[in-house]
Amino acid sequence: MFKTALRNVLAHKARLLMTVLAVMLGVAFVAGTLVFTETVSQASQAQSSEDLRDVDVALHAPSGSGSGAPVIDQKLLDKSARVPGAASATGLISGFTGIADKNGALIGNPNSSNGGNYFPGADGKDARYPMRDGAAPHGPHEFALDARTADEAGYKVGDTVRLSANGPVHKQKLTGIFTTDDSEVAAGGSLALFDTPTAQKLLGTPGGFQEIRIKADPGTSQTALKSAVESALPKGSVEATTGKQLADDIGKMNAKRNSTMQTALLIFAGIALFVGIFLIANTFTMLVAQRTRELALLRAVGASRRQVTRSVLTEAFVVGAIASVVGLAAGVGVGAGLRALMGSMSGNVPDGPLVVPLSAVLTSLLVGTLITVLAAWLPGRRAAKIPPIAAMNSVHATATTKSLVLRNTIGALFAGAGVAVVLYGTSASAGKSVNLVLAGGATLLMIGVFILTPLLSRPLIALAAPVLRIFGVAGTLARQNSVRNPRRTAATASALMVGLTLITGLTVVATSVQTSVEKQAVASLKSDYVVSMAGPAPLSPDVAKKLRTLDEVTAVSPLRRSFTDHMILTGVTGKDFDKVARLDFTQGSLGTIQGNQVVVDSNTAEEKGLHPGSRFPVTFADGKKSTLTVSGVYEGNDLIMGVILDNATLAPHEKTADDSRVLVKTKDGATDATKDALVAALGKNPALSVADKQEVTEAIAGTVTLMLNMLYALLAMAVIVAVLGVINTLAMSVFERSQEIGMLRAIGLDRPGIKRMVRLESLVISLFGGVLGIGLGVFFGWAAGPMISSDMPTYALVLPWGRLGLFFAAAALIGVMAALWPARRAARLNMLTAIKAE
């Protein structure tokens, strides 16, 4: 039986090709994910080890340290350097620094534009940053730049460069160009270095450091040095960590991030493999049906049912093993491609050799083989159950009425239960468990639809009959072929349905969220412009001060964030806030924001039990306490949230006065001339964003669109596998119906007619899957509303009719394209040879 199975695999190489491709794609995605995450993990670990090579103990501010004098100052640095066993101590400062090119535009990704301090040792050099050209920076008007950025921008030593660290533009003289192995620079970022006093002023607190790194004397262990540091320094002044512990912590953080990414990618790989199950099951069902007499003969000469089933499973095992090996090889390439893609998008993927872990090899081989065998089990079992005499007298046994009634009954029960559970999940009574309820209901509904797809195929395909009649005999034959074997049609359409369900559901949810966020953000703005930093850095208060001096500006309110008592405090300019913002109040009103008068968002009000007139205590960042009085409760959004109070009340308690953004109202509204005046007044700063309401909307839309496009790319694998399923089903159906096609040719249907028949059959099957997928996707998108609206009260369902139309057109295009090869093959059959075919 084993030899028979191998012979059958070799005899049906072409018909098994699509199955091999489907499994290979899914396995390649799994292997690529494991290769990518392991490569990034090991590269990150190696990079961390390299960065911390000369760090034996690191000191940083203790958790929850308040404002006031800097916790880590020069005195503490000097004490650290004198600790017994310490060879040297380095004080570090870092933060966002945007470098302008010669045209005034920001160089590189804002998220990877960094600045730091050049900390020379006893020899006057900082070993971390060897100078390629020029000298280290000295004084407030000098800086050094990494070689990659300098070469890209065309800067050389002696040039004057415009840069920004916290808002205002600074013109600095480039005194040195250095080399570095910094991972973010290698990935396309930039690094500017200042002398320590300048870096403290621009990036931190004058006189303060963010971290101290200590190198041990030869022979002194990290643990011993840490103990000496903790004994020598004032208790509670800093937290000490060994270099090894610091590297381990960074490794754990990277591992957690990579694990989250790996899980997400493996989910999409699983979807592709799940879709592939339909293709595999369809292929083996058709192969078994075409070999029914052969299997019956094996039964007649003594083979048992178990042996017949085992023979089919052996074929599946061989196919799965071959596909898994090829998929593993392709997965290595996918892993390399993912690393390059993520590096170009995020700019912070570390360099390192490509790693193929043993887990990727074993998982790929096991998953591909196991899924293929499992998908082929039912066809093999069904073939073994056909009595030999019955099999010899018919090509295949048709499904009995009893089996169809049983299938439809089970499917209806699952679908009904799924709809009921989803509807219950959308009701208020589902409570906090709404996520689990909706997930369970969606699973039940999908299973029910899978089971009912053969039943649904007849009425839905019948709706296409009037259109198909336009194509004459070819159209009529295409419709009849589509419903001739409902199970096969259903399995083919279901594969496409899965992909379109997910794509449609994600699109509906993303479009609804995007529209809601846009409305929230724009509706809350009376201001004409929002000024913010391009990178992850706070704005200097100097920006708001500068804007207030302009004749074009009528009102300015910076938004200043502080976090305390599990609350967000948002500082504003009380006298101008009502001129630049519009809040949607559910209770009370804005009133006058000054002194201890505040307004709170609905989430904070619900959590703290607040309402207009409530008084509640608050502990500010410096530890001082006060009592605030609520005048109103409003609906918060991503732009404005938390407890809103006057900056005059908040600022005295803040260590540094940093703004998240500035809202600006102007005399003439949002015009090109006004914007140009604001940009010019701010020094044409490349690190600043001056956006009107339309640009704010476009930025929000761009973020959602980027995420959606990434999801589309990941789901494309499932759609490709579904297309392979359509091609495979049609190709094998053409082979199965060779005699019939020959007869049609003999009685007058020409080659174009044969092609048209196969194409229309493919089109009908694809559109059937498209209708089911888009319908389910819209339903699931609607059902997700309550889950989202709990965090976004303004969420409302928005159906993107244009995209839904594109998805339907894409289903039609898939049907047409998938039929090209099978239709051509059918049309080229020799009619006499085909008529004589068994």
PDB file of C-alpha atoms in Angstrom, residues 18 53 75 156 209 231 329 343 407 440 539 607 624 751 809 813:
ATOM      1  CA  MET A  18      -1.445  23.641  -6.201  1.00  0.00           C
ATOM      2  CA  ARG A  53      30.483  46.316  26.912  1.00  0.00           C
ATOM      3  CA  LYS A  75      28.353  65.901  42.687  1.00  0.00           C
ATOM      4  CA  LYS A 156      31.528  69.063   6.307  1.00  0.00           C
ATOM      5  CA  PHE A 209      22.235  63.651  34.039  1.00  0.00           C
ATOM      6  CA  SER A 231      27.458  51.697  50.283  1.00  0.00           C
ATOM      7  CA  ALA A 329      13.616  27.100   2.416  1.00  0.00           C
ATOM      8  CA  GLY A 343      14.049  48.125   8.892  1.00  0.00           C
ATOM      9  CA  ARG A 407     -25.377  18.585   7.485  1.00  0.00           C
ATOM     10  CA  GLY A 440     -17.455  32.956  20.593  1.00  0.00           C
ATOM     11  CA  LEU A 539       7.656  71.486  22.958  1.00  0.00           C
ATOM     12  CA  GLU A 607     -13.915  56.362  37.756  1.00  0.00           C
ATOM     13  CA  LYS A 624       2.239  68.862  47.058  1.00  0.00           C
ATOM     14  CA  ARG A 751     -13.026  26.528 -28.275  1.00  0.00           C
ATOM     15  CA  ALA A 809     -14.717  43.601  -8.094  1.00  0.00           C
ATOM     16  CA  LEU A 813     -11.141  39.571 -11.034  1.00  0.00           C
TER      17      LEU A 813
END
